[in-house]
Short mmCIF file of C-alpha atoms in Angstrom, two decimals:
data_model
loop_
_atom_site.label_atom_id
_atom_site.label_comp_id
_atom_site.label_asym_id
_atom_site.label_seq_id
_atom_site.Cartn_x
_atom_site.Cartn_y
_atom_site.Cartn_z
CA UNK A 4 -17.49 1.64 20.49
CA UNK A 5 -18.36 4.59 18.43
CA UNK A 6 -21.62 3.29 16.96
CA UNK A 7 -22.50 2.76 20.97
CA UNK A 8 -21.40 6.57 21.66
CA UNK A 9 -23.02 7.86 18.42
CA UNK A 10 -26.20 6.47 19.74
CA UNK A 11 -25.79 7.68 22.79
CA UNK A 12 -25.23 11.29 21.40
CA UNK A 13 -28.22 11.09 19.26
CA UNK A 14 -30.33 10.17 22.56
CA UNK A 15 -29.08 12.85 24.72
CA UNK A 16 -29.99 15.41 21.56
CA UNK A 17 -33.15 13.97 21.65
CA UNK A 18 -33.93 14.65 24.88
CA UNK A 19 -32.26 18.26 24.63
CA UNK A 20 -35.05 18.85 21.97
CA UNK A 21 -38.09 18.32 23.98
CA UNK A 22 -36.69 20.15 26.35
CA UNK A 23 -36.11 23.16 24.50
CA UNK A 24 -39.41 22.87 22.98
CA UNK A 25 -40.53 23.46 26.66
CA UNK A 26 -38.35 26.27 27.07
CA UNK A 27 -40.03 27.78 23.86
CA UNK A 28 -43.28 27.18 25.24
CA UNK A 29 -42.25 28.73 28.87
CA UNK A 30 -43.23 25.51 30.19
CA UNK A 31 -40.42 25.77 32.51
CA UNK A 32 -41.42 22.27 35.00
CA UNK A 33 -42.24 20.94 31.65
CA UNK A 34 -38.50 21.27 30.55
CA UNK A 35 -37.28 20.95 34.24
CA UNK A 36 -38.57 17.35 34.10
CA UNK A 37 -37.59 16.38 30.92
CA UNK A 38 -34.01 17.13 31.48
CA UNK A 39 -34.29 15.52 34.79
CA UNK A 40 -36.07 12.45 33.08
CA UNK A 41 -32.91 12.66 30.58
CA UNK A 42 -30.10 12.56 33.02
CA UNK A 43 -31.51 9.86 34.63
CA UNK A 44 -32.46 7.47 31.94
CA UNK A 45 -28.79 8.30 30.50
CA UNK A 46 -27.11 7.04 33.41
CA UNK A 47 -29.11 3.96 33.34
CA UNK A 48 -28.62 3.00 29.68
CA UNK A 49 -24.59 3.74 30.67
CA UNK A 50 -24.63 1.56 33.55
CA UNK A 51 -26.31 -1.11 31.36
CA UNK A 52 -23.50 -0.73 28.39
CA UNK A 53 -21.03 -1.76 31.08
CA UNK A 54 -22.77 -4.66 32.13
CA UNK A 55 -23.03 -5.65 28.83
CA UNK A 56 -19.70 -4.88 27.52
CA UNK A 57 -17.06 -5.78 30.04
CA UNK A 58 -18.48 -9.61 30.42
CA UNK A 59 -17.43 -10.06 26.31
CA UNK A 60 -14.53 -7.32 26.49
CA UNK A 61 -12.15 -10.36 26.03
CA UNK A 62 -14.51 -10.89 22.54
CA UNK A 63 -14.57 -8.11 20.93
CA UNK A 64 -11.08 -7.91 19.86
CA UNK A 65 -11.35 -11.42 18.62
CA UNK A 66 -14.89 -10.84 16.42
CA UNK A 67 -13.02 -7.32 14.79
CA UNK A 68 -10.48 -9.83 13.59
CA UNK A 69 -7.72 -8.67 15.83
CA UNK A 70 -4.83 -11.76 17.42
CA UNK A 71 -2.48 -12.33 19.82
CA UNK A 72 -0.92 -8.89 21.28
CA UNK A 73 -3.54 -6.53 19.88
CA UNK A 74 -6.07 -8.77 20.75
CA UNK A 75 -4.84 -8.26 24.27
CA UNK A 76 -4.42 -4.55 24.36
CA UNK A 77 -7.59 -4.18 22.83
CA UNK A 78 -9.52 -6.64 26.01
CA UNK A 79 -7.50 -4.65 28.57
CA UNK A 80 -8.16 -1.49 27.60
CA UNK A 81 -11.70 -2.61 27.45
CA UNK A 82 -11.95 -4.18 30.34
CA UNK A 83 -10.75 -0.72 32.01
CA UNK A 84 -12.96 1.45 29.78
CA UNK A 85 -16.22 0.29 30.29
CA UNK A 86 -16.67 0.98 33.47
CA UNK A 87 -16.54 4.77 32.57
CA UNK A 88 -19.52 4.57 29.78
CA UNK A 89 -22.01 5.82 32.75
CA UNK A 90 -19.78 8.62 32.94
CA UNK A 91 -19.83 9.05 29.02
CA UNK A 92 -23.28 8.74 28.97
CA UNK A 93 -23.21 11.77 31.32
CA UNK A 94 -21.35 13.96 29.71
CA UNK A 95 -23.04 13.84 26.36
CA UNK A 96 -26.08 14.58 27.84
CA UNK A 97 -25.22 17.45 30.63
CA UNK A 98 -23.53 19.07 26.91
CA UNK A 99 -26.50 18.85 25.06
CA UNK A 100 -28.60 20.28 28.03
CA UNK A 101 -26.24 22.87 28.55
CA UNK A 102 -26.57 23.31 25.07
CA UNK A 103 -29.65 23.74 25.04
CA UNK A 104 -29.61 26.92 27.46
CA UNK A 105 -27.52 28.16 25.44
CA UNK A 106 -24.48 28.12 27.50
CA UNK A 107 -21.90 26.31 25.10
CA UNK A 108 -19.34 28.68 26.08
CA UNK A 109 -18.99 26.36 28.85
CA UNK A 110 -19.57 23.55 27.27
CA UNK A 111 -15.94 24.01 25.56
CA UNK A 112 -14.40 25.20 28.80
CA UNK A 113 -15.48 21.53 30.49
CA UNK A 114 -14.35 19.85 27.49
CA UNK A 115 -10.69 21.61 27.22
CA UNK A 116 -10.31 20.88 30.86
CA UNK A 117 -11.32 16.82 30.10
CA UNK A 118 -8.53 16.99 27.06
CA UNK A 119 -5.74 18.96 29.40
CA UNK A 120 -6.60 16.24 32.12
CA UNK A 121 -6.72 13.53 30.24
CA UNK A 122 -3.34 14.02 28.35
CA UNK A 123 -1.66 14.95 31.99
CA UNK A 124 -3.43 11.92 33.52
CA UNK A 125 -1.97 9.36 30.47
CA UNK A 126 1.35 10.65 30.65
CA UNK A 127 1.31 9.82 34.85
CA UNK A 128 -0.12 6.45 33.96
CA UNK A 129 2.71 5.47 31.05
CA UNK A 130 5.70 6.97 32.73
CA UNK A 131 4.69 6.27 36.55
CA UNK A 132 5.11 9.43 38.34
CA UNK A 133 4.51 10.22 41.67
CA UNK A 134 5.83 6.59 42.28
CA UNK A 135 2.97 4.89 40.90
CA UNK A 136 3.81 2.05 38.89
CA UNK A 137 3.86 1.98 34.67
CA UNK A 138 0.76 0.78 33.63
CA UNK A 139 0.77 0.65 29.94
CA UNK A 140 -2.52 0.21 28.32
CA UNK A 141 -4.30 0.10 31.90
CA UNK A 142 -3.19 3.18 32.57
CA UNK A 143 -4.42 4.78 28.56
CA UNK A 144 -8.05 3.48 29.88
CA UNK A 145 -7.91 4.75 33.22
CA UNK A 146 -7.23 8.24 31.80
CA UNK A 147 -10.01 7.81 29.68
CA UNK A 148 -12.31 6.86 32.28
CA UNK A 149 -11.56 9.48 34.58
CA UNK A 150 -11.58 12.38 32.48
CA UNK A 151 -15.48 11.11 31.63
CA UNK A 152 -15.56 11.38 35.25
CA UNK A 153 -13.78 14.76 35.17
CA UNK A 154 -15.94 16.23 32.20
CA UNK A 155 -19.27 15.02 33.72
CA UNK A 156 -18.30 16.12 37.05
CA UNK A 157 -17.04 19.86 35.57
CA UNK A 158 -20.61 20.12 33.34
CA UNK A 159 -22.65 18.78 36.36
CA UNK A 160 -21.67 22.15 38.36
CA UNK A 161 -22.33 24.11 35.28
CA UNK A 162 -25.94 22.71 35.15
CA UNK A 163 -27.10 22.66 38.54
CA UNK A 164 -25.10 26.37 39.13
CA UNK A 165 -25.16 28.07 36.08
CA UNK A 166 -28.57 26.67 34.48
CA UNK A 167 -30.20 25.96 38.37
CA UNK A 168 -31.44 23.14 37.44
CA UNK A 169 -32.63 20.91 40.39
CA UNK A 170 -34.11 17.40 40.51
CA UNK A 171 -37.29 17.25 42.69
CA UNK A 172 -39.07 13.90 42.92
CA UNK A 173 -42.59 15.41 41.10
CA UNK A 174 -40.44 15.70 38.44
CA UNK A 175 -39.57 12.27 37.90
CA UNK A 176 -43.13 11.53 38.36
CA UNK A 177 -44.38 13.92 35.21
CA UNK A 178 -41.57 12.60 33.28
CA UNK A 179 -43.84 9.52 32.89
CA UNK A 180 -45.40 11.54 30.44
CA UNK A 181 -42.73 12.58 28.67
CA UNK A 182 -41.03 9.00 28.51
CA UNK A 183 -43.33 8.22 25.15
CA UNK A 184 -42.23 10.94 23.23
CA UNK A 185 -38.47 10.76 23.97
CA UNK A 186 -38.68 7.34 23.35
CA UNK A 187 -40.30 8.00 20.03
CA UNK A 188 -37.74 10.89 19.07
CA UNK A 189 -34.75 9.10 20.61
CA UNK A 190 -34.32 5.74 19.28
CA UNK A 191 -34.81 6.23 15.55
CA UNK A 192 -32.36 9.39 16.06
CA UNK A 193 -29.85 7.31 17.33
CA UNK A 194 -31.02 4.47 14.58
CA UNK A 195 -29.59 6.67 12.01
CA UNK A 196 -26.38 7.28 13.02
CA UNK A 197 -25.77 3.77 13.49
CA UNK A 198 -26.54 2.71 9.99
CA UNK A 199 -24.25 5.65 8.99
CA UNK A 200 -21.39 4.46 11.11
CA UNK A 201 -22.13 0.93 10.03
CA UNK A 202 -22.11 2.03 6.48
CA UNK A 203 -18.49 3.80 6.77
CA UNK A 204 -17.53 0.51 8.16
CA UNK A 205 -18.93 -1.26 4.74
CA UNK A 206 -16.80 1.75 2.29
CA UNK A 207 -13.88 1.10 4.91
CA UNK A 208 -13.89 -2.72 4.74
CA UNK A 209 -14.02 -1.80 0.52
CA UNK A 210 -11.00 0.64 0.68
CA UNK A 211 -8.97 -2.43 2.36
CA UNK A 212 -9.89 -4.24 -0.41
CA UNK A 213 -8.36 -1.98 -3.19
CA UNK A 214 -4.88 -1.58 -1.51
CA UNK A 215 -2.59 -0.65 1.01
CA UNK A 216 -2.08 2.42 -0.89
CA UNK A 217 -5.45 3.28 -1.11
CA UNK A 218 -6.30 2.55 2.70
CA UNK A 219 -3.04 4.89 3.43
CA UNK A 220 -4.84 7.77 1.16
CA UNK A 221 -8.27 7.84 2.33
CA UNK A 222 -6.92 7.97 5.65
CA UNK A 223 -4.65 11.02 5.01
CA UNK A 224 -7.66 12.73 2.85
CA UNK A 225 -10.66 11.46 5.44
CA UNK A 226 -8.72 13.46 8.33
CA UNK A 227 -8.14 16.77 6.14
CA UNK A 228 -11.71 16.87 4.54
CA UNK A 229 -13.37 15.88 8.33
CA UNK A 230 -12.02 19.80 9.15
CA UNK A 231 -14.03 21.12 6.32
CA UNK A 232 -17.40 20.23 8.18
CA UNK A 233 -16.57 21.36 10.94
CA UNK A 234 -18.55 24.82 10.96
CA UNK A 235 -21.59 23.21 9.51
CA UNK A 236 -21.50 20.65 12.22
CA UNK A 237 -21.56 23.40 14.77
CA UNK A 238 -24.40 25.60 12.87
CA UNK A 239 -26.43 22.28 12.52
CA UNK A 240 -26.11 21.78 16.70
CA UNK A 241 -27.23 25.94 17.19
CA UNK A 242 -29.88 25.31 14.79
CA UNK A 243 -31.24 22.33 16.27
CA UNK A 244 -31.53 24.46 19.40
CA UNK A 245 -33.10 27.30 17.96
CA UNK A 246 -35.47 25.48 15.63
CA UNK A 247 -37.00 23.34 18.45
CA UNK A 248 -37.29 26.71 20.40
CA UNK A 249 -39.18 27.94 17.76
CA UNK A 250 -41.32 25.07 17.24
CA UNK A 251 -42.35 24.99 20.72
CA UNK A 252 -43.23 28.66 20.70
CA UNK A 253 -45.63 27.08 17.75
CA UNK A 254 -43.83 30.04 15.43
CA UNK A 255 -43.22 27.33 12.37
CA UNK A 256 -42.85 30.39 9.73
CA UNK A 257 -39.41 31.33 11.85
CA UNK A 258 -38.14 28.17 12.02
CA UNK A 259 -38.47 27.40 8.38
CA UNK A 260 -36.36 30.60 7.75
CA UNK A 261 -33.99 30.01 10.50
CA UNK A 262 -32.89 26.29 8.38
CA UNK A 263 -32.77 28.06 5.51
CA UNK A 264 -30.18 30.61 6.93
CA UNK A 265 -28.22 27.81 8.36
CA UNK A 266 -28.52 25.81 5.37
CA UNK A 267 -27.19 28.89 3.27
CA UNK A 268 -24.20 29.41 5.66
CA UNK A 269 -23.36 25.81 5.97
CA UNK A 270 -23.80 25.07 2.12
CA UNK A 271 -21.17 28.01 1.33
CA UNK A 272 -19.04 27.01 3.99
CA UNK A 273 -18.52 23.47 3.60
CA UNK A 274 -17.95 24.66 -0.05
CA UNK A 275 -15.18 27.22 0.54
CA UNK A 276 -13.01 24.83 2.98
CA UNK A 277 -13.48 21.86 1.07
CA UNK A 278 -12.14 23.90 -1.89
CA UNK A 279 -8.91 25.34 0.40
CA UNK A 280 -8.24 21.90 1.62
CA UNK A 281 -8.12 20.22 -2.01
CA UNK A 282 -5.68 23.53 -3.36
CA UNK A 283 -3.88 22.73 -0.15
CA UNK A 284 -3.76 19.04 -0.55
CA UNK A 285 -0.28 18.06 -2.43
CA UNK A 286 1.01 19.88 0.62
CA UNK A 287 -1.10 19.24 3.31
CA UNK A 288 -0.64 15.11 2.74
CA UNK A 289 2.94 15.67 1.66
CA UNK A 290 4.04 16.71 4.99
CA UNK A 291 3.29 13.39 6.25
CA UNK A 292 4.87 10.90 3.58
CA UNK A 293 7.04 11.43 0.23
CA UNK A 294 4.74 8.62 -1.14
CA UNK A 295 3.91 10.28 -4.79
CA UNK A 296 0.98 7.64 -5.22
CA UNK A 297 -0.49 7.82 -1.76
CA UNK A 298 -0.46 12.21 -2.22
CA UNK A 299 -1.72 11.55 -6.14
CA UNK A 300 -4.78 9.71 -4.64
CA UNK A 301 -5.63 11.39 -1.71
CA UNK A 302 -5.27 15.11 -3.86
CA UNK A 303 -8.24 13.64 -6.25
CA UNK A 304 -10.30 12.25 -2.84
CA UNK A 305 -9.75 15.87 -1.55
CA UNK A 306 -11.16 16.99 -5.04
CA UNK A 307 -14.15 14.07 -4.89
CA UNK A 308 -14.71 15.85 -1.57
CA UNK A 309 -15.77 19.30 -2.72
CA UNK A 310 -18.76 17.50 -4.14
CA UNK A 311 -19.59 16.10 -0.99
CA UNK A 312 -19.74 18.87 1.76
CA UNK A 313 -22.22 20.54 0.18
CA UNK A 314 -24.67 17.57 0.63
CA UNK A 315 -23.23 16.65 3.88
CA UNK A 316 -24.15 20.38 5.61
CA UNK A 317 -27.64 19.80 4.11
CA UNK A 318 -27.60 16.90 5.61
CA UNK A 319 -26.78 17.27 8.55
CA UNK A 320 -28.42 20.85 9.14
CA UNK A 321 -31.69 19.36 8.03
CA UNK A 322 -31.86 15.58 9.65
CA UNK A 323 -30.82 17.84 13.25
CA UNK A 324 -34.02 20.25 12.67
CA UNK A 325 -36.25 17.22 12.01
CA UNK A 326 -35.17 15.46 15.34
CA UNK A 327 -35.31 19.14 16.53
CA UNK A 328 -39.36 19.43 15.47
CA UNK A 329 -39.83 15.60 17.00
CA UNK A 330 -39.73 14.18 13.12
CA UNK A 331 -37.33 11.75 13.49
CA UNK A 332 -38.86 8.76 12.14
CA UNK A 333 -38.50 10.02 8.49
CA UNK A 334 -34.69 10.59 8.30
CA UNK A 335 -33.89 6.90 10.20
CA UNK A 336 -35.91 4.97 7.96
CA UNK A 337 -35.42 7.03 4.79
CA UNK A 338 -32.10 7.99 5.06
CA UNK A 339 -30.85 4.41 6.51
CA UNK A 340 -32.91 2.81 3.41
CA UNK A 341 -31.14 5.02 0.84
CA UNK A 342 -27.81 4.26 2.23
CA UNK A 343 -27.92 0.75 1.85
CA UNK A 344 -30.23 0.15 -1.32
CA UNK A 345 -28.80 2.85 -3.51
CA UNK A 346 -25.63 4.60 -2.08
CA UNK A 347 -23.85 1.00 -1.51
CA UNK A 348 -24.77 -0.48 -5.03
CA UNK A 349 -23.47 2.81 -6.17
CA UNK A 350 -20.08 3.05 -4.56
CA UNK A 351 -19.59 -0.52 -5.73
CA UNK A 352 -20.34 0.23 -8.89
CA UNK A 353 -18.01 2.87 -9.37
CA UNK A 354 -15.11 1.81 -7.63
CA UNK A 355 -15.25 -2.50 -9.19
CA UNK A 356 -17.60 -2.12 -12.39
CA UNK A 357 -15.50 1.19 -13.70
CA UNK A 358 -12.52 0.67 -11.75
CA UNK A 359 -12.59 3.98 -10.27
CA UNK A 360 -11.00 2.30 -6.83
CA UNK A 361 -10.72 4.92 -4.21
CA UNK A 362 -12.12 7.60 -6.06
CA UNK A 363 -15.06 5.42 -6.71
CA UNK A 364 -15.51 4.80 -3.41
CA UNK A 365 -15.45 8.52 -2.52
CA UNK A 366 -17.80 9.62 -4.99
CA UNK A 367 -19.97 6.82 -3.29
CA UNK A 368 -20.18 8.48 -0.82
CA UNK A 369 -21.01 12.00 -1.96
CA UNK A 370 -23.70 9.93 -3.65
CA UNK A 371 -25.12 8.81 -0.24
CA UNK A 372 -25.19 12.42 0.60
CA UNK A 373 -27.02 13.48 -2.21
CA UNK A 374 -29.80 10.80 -2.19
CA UNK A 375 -30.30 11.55 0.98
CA UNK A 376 -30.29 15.48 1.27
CA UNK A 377 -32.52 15.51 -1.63
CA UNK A 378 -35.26 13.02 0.61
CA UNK A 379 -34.45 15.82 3.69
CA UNK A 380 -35.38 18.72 2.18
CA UNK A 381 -38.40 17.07 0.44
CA UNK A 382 -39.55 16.37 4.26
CA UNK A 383 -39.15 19.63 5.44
CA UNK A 384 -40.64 21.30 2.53
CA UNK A 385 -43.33 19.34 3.08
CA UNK A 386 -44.34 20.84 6.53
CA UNK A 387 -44.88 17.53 7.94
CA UNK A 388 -42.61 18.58 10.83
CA UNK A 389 -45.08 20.45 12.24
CA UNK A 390 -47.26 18.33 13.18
CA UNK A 391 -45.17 16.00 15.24
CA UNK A 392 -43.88 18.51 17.77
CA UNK A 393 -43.91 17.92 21.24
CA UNK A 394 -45.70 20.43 22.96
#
């Protein structure tokens, strides 16, 4: 499912960037339609992911290797699930639009409310208050569901109140015209991500393959070192804003020093709390098991992880103002190429050839950030960008 979500994310960005390219341009109905034209089409392709996926929910489990009882929990919860992904669909793009006003104040204010509902709504479910019956894993995916429903309901109000944004019929009409150009945007933007997701699936299925310890390790190290791109992840989303702002107002010059800000910022930042969580790390992955070899190894992939944040801010800061200038092409084909041809060869090598293991592995993957911040900042250097901009 998260490949599926991830590409759903990277469509309702997509869409948040023309539309802000509007709002740059003060082509207000321009960027009225386009977010109607979003909403829309984002429902559909939700709809359609339940059609498709809760026919082979009773699959799934079965082709990601999983038998007998979690085989079953996996189908039910599934089979419960999909029915929400319209819902999902929804929310990720009423946030982006949101977003893109500016507004993410409320953004996190809908979202807290989906995470206070949802926990409330799972502990009714499992314990069977209020004289409703115990429903085990139906009831985990019936929370889920709902507080889609919830979220999307809550950011709904915020758009069409807060933003006044209403739907007229003209503006499904115009966003004929529009269609092209999100479809051109959108679905190598959500290519990306894919390949990326598919390719921590690859390292994943790798890590299993060195050892129990080592799968225990990454995933006590993956969860710390996640929190040291955090900031950069929300600097690259209030860049992407800005910069397509910018590059509908046609003021290029600003937007190239507004990256480089955010790029400074993130580069630093991902730096520094990479840094604290690796002096932190004995401790940090001690308070969850005595295990000396499991700390040992996730302390050096905590280490192996200062050299990737760095790359991984650039990275993301850069690909997001690409997709945010209506380049998106580039960083799907190029950065989905290098991750396979030269990243994967690379982590192999490392971790099987020199025996590096886990560590291999992780420097792998700092590897695939490198090669592929180095291709980013070629492209925007180059000015290409500005020539596939929307308006």
């Amino acid at each position: 499912m998260p490949p599926l979500f991830t590409a759903l994310n990277a469509l309702a960005q997509s869409g948040a960037s023309i539309a802000s390219q509007f709002i740059g341009a003060n082509q207000k109905s321009h960027a009225r339609s386009t977010q109607s034209m979003v909403l829309v089409g984002s429902l559909i392709l939700g709809f359609a992911l339940s059609l498709i996926i809760w026919p082979i929910s009773g699959y799934i489990p079965k082709w990601m290797g999983l038998e007998e009882a979690p085989a079953q929990f996996a189908k039910q919860f599934l089979s419960v699930v999909a029915a929400g992904f319209a819902f999902r669909s929804a929310q990720s793009t009423l946030t982006a639009l949101i977003a893109t006003h500016g507004l993410t104040i409320w953004n996190f204010f809908g979202n807290l409310i989906t995470i206070i509902s949802n926990a409330a709504m799972n502990y009714v479910f499992l314990e069977g208050c209020f004289g409703l019956p115990k429903m085990g894993v139906y009831g985990v995916a019936l929370a889920t569901a709902l507080s889609w429903l919830i979220s999307s309901g809550i950011l709904w109000c915020v758009l069409r109140y807060k933003v006044e944004h209403q739907t007229h019929r003209r503006d499904l009409k115009r966003s004929r015209a529009i269609l092209p150009d999100w479809i051109r945007i959108g679905l190598p933007a959500a290519a990306e991500p894919i390949s990326f997701q598919l390719f921590q699936v690859f390292i994943t299925a790798m890590v299993v393959y060195v050892g129990t310890t080592a799968m225990t390790a990454r995933v006590f190290a993956g969860n710390f070192a996640a929190l040291s791109v955090i900031l950069g992840i929300g600097l690259g989303h209030g860049n992407q804003i800005l910069v397509a702002h910018l590059v509908g107002a046609h003021d290029f010059e600003k937007a190239n020093k507004r990256v480089y800000q955010t790029l400074a910022i993130g580069v630093v930042s991902g730096l520094v709390l990479s840094i604290c969580m690796a002096l932190m790390g004995e401790h940090l992955i001690g308070f969850f098991t005595d295990n000396p070899d499991v700390i040992k190894l996730g302390c050096l992939c905590l280490w192996c992880d200062v050299a990737v944040q760095p790359f991984k801010a650039v990275n993301f800061i850069v690909t997001t103002s690409l997709r945010a200038s209506g380049d998106s092409k580039f960083p799907a084909i190029v950065g989905s190429g290098m991750m396979w041809v030269l990243a994967a060869p690379t982590a192999l090598f490392l971790a099987f050839v020199l025996d590096l293991g886990l560590v291999g592995l992780w420097l792998g993957i700092a590897c695939d950030e490198f090669y592929r911040s180095i291709a980013n900042i070629w492209r925007w250097r180059s000015g290409r960008w500005k020539s596939k901009a929307v308006v």
